[in-house]
CSV table of C-alpha atoms and ligand atoms in Angstrom, one decimal:
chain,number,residue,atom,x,y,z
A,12,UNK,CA,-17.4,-98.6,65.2
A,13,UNK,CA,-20.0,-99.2,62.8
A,14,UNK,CA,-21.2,-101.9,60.6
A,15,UNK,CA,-23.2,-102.1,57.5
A,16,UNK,CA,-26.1,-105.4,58.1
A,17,UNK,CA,-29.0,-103.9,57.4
A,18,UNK,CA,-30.1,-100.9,54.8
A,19,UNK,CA,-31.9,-99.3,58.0
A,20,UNK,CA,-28.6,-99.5,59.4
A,21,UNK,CA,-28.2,-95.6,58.1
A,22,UNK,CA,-31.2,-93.0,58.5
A,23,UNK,CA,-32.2,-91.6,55.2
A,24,UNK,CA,-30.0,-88.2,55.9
A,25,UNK,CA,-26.8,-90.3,56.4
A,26,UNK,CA,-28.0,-92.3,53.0
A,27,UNK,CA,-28.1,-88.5,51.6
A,28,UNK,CA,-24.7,-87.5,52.5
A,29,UNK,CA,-23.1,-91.3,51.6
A,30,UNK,CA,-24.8,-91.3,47.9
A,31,UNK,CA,-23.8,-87.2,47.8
A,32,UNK,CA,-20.1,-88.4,48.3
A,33,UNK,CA,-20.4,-91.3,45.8
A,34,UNK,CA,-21.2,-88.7,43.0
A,35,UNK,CA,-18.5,-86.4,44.0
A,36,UNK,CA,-16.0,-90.1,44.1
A,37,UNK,CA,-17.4,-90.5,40.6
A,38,UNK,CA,-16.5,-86.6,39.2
A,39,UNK,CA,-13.1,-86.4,41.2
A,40,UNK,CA,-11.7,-89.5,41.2
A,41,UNK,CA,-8.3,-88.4,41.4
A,42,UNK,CA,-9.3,-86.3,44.9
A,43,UNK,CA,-9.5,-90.2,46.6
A,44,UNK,CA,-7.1,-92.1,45.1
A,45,UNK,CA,-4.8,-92.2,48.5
A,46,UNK,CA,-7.2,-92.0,51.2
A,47,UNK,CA,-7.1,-95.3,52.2
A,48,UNK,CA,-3.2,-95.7,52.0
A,49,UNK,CA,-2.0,-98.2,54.0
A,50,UNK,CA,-5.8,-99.9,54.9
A,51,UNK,CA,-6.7,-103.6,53.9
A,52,UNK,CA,-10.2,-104.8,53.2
A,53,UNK,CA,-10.8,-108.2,53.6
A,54,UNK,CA,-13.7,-109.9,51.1
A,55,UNK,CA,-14.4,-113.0,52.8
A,56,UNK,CA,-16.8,-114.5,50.2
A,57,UNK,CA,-18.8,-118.2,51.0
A,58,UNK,CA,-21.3,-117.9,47.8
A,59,UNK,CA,-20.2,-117.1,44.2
A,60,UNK,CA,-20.1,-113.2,43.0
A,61,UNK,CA,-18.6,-111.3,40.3
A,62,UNK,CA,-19.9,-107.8,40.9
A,63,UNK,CA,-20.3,-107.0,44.8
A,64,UNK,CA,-17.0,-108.5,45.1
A,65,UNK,CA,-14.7,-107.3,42.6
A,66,UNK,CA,-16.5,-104.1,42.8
A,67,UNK,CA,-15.6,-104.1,46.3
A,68,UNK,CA,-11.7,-104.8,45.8
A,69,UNK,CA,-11.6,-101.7,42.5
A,70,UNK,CA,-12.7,-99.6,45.4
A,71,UNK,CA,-10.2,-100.2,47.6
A,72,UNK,CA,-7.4,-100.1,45.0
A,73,UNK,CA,-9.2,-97.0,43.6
A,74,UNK,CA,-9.3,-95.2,47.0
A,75,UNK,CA,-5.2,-96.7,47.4
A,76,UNK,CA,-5.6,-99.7,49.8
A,77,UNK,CA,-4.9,-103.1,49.8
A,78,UNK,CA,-7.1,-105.9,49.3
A,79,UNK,CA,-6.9,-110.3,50.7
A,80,UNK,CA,-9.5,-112.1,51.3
A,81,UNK,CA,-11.1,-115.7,49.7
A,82,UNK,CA,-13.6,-115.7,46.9
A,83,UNK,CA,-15.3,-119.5,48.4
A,84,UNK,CA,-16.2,-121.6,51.2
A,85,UNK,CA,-14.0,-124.6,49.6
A,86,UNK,CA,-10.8,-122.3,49.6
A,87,UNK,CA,-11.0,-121.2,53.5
A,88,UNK,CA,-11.1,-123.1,56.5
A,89,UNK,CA,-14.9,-123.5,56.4
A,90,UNK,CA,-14.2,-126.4,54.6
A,91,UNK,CA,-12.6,-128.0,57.6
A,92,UNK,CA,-15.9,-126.3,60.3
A,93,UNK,CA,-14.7,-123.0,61.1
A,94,UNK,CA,-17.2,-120.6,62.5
A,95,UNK,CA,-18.3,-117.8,60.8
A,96,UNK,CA,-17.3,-116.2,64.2
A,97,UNK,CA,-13.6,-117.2,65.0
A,98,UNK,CA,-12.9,-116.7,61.5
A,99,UNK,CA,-13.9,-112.7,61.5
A,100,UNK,CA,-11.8,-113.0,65.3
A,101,UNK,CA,-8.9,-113.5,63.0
A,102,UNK,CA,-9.9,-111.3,60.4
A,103,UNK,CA,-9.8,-108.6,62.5
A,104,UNK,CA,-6.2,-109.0,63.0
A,105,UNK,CA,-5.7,-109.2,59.5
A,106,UNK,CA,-7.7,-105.9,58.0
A,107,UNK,CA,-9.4,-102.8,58.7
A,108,UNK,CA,-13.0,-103.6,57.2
A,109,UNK,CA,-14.3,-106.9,56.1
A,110,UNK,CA,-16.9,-107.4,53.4
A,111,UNK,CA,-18.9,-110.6,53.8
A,112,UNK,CA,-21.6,-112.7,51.7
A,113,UNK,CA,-22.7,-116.0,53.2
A,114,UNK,CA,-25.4,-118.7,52.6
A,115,UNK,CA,-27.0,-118.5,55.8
A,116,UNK,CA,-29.3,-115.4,56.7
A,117,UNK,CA,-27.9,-113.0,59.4
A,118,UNK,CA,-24.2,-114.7,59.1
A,119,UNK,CA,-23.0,-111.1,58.6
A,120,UNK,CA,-24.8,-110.1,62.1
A,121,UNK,CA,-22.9,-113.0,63.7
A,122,UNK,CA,-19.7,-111.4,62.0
A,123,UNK,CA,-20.2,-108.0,63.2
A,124,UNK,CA,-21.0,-109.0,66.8
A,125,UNK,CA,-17.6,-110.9,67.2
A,126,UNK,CA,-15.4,-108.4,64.8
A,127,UNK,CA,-13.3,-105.8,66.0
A,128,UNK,CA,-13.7,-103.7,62.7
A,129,UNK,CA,-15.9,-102.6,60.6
A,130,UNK,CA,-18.1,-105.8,59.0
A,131,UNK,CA,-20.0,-105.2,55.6
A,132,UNK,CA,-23.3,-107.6,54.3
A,133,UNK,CA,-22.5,-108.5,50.9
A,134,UNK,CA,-25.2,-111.0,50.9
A,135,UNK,CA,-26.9,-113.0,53.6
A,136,UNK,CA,-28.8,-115.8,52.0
A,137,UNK,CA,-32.2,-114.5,51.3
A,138,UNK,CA,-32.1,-112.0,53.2
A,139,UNK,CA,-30.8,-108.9,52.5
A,140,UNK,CA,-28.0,-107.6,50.0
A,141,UNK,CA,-27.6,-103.8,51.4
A,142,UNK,CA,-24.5,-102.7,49.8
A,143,UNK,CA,-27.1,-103.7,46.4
A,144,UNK,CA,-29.3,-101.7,47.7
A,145,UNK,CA,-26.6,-98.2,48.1
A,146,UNK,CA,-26.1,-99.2,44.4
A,147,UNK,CA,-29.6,-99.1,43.1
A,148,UNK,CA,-30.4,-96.1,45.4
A,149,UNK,CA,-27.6,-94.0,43.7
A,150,UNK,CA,-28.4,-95.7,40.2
A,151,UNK,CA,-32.0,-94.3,41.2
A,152,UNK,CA,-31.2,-90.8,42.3
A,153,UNK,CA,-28.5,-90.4,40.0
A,154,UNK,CA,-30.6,-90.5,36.6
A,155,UNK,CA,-33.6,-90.1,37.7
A,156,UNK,CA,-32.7,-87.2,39.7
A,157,UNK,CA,-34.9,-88.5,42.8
A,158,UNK,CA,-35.8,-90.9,45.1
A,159,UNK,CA,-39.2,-89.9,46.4
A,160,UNK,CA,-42.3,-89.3,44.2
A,161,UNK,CA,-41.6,-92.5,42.3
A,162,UNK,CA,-44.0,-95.7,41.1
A,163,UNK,CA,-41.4,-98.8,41.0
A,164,UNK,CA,-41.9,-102.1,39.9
A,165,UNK,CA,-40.0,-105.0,41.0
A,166,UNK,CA,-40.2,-107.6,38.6
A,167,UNK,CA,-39.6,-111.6,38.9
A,168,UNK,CA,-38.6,-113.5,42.5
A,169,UNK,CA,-39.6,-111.5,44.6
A,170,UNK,CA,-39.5,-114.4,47.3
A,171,UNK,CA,-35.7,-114.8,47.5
A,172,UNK,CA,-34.4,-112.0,45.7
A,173,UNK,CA,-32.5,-110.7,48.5
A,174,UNK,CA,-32.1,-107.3,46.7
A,175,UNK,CA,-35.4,-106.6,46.7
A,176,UNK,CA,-36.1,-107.4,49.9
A,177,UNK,CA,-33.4,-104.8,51.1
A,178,UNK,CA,-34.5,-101.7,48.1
A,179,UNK,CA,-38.9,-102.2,49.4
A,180,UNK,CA,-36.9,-101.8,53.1
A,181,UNK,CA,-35.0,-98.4,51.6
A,182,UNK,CA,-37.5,-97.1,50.0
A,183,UNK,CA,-40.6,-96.9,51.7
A,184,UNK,CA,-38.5,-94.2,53.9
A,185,UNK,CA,-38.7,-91.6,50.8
A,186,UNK,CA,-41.6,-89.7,50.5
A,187,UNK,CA,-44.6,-90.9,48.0
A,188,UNK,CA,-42.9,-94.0,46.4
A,189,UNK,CA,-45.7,-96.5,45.4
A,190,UNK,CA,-44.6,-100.0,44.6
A,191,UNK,CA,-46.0,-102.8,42.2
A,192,UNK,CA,-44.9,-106.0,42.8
A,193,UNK,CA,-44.8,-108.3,39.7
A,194,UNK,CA,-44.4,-112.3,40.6
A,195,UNK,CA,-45.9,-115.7,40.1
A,196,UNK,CA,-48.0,-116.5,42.8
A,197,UNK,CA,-45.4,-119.0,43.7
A,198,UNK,CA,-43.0,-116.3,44.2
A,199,UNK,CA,-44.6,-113.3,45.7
A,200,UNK,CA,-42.7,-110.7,48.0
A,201,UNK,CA,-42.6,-112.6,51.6
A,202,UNK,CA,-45.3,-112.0,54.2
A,203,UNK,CA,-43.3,-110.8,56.5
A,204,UNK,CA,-42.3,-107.2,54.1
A,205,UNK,CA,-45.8,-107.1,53.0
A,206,UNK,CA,-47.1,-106.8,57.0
A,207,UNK,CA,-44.1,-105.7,58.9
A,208,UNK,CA,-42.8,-103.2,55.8
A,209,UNK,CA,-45.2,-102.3,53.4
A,210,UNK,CA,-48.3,-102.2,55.7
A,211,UNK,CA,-46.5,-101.0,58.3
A,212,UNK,CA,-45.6,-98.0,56.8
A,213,UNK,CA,-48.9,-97.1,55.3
A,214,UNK,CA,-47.1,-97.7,52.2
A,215,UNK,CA,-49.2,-97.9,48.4
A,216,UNK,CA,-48.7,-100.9,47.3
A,217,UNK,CA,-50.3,-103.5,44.5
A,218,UNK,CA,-49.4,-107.1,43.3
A,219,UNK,CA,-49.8,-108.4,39.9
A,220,UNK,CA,-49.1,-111.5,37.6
A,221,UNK,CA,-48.5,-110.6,34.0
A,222,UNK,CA,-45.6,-107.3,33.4
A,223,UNK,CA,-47.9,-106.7,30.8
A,224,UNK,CA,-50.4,-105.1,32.9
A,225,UNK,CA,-47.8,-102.8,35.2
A,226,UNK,CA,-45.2,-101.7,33.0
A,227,UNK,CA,-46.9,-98.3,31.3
A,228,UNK,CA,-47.0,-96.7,34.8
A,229,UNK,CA,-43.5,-97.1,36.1
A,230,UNK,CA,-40.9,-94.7,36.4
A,231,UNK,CA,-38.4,-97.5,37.5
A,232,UNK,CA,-38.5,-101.0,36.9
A,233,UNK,CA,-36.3,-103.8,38.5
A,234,UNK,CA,-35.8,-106.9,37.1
A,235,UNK,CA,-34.4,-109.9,39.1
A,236,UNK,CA,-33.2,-113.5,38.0
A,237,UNK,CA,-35.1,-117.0,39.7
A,238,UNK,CA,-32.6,-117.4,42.2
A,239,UNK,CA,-31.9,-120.9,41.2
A,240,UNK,CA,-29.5,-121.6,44.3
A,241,UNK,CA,-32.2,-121.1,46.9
A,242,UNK,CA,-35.0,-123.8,45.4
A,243,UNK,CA,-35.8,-126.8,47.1
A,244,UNK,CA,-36.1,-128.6,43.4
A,245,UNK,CA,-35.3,-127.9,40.1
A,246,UNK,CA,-38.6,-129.0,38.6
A,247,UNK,CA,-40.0,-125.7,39.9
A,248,UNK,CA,-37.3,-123.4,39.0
A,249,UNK,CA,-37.3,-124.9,35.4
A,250,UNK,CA,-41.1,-124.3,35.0
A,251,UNK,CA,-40.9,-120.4,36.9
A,252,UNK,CA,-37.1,-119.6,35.1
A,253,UNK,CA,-38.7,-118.2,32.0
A,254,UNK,CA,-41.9,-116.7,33.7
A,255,UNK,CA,-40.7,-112.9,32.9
A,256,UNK,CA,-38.8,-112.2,29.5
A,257,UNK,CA,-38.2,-108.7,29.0
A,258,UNK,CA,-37.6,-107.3,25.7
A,259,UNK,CA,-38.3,-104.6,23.1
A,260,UNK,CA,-41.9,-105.2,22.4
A,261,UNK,CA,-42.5,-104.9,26.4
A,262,UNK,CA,-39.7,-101.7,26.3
A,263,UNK,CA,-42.8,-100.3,23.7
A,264,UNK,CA,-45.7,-100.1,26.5
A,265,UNK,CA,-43.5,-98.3,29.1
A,266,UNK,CA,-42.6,-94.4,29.6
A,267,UNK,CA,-40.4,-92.7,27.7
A,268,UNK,CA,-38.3,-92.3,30.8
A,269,UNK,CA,-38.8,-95.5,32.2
A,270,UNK,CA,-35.2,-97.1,34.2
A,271,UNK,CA,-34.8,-100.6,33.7
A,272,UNK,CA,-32.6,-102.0,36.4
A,273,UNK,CA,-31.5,-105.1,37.4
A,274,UNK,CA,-28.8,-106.3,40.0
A,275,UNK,CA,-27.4,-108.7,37.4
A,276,UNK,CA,-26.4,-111.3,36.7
A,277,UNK,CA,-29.1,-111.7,34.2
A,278,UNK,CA,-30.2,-115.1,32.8
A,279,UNK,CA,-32.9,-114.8,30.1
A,280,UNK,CA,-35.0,-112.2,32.4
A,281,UNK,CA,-33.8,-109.1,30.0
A,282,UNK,CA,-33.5,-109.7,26.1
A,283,UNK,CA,-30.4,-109.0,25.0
A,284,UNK,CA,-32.1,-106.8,22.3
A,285,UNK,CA,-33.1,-104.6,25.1
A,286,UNK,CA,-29.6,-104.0,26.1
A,287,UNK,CA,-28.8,-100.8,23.3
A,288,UNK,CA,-32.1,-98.6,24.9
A,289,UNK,CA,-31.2,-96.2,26.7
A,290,UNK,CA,-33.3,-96.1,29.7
A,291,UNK,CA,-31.7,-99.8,29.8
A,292,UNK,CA,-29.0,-98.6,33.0
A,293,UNK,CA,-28.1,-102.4,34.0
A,294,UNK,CA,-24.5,-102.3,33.6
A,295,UNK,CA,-23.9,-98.5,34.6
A,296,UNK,CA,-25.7,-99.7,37.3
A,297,UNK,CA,-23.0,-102.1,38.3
A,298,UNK,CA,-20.8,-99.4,37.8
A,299,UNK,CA,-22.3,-97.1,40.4
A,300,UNK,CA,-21.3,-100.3,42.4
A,301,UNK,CA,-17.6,-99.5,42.6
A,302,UNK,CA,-18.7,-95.3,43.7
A,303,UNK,CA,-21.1,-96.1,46.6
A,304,UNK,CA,-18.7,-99.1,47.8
A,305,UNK,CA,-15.7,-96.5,47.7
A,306,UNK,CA,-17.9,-93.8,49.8
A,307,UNK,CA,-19.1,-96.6,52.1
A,308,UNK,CA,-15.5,-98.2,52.7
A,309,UNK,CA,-14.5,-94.0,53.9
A,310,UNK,CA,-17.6,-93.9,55.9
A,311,UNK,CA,-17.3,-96.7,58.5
A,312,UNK,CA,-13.9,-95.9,58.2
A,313,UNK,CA,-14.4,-92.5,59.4
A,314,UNK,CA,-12.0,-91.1,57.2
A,315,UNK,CA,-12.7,-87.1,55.3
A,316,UNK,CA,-10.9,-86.0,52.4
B,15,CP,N1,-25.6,-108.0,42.1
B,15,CP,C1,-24.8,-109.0,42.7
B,15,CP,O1,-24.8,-109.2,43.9
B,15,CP,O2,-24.0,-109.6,41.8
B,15,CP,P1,-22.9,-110.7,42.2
B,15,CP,O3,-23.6,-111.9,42.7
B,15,CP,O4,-22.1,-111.0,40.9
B,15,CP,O5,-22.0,-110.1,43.3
């Protein structure tokens, strides 16, 4: 049985053959629709989401499965102390894979090592956010028609976006991918990827302030909200909540080909004037959600159609 905690959590050749079936989920729909007759996923959600989950339960319904779970701490028995770990105990007996987002970093390792099927990260505090990361990969390789040979910028908190602390981890496995990082000082990528991940893997890598200076060398660039949830005080996310304001005067300086991606949901981090350029992929991006969730749910499933 496998689980899905960590982006590492596949090498980059079971990646290749999970994002190859996503595309072919996307062109023939129809050839999935009953492969997961009969099979429940549970979402078992403890922090607010619109897209991973609901992206998650079209995928099951889209590959003919069934779908329970609770979209909030208050509405399960957390609210009266259950652990994380009896309640996926129970789970178990309830579904055949269970999808999983939780305040607390490495709650979904907790999960796994007490579930008897198949457990899913959706979202472990600041942590990671790997099925995110399947989306923005295929996003990636999907228009861009690669994943290596690539300059990326990852734009705004860099310090708690979980998102991008799960794409630097996929990415630096891909040949010739160079990385800026573009943060407040306040809100720079944590020490811990710089050493253990960047550094590690000999991996070229700068840090800037102002988007200004970055943006006419990226192929890709990834935008990402002040996660407002995970700050001590409010007084600091007010003054670093409008530090990055992308919009069609900052679209001017970058390459005809440029992506701009974001996990969503967006605040005031993208104009909405930017939303009608094309190299704009934000919401087909949450639409490459639904594929790569669908191949994913077959894969630790083990089921071939
Ligand atoms: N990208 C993402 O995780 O969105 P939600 O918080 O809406 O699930």
């Amino acid at each position: 049985m496998r689980h899905l905690i960590s982006p590492l959590d596949f090498s980059v050749e079971e990646l290749d053959k999970l994002l190859d079936l996503a595309n072919d989920i996307e062109n023939n729909p129809d050839k999935y629709a009953e492969a997961c007759k009969r099979k429940k996923l549970a979402t078992c959600f403890y922090e607010p989401s619109t897209r991973t989950r609901l992206s998650f339960e079209a995928a099951m319904l889209n590959l003919g499965g069934s779908v329970l779970g609770f979209a909030g701490a208050d509405s399960s028995s957390a609210a009266k102390g259950e652990s994380v770990s009896d309640t996926i105990r129970v789970i178990s007996s309830y579904a055949d894979i269970c999808a999983i987002r939780h305040p607390k970093e490495g709650a979904a390792l907790v999960a796994a090592s007490k579930s008897d099927i198949p457990v899913i990260n959706a979202g472990d505090g600041g942590h990671q956010h790997p099925t995110q990361t399947l989306t923005d990969l295929l996003t990636i390789r999907s228009l861009k028609g690669r994943l290596d040979n690539i300059t990326i910028g990852l734009c705004g908190d860099l310090k708690f976006g979980r998102t991008v602390h799960s794409l630097i981890h996929a990415l630096v496995r891909y040949e010739n991918v160079k990385f800026v990082l573009i943060s407040p000082e306040e809100l720079r990528v944590p020490e811990y990827i710089r050493e253990d991940v960047l550094k590690a893997h000999g991996i070229e890598y700068k840090e800037v302030e102002r988007l200004e200076d970055a943006i006419g060398e990226l192929d890709a660039l990834y935008m990402t909200r002040v996660q407002r949830e995970r700050f001590f005080n409010e007084e600091d996310y007010i003054r670093l909540k409008d530090f990055y304001v992308l919009n069609k005067a900052k679209m001017e300086m970058a390459k005809e080909d440029m992506l701009v991606l974001h996990p969503l949901p967006r605040v005031n981090e993208i104009a909405v004037e930017v939303d009608d350029d094309p190299r704009a992929v934000y919401f087909k991006q949450a639409q490459y959600g639904v594929y790569v969730r669908m191949a994913l749910i077959l894969t630790l499933l083990g089921i071939e159609v």
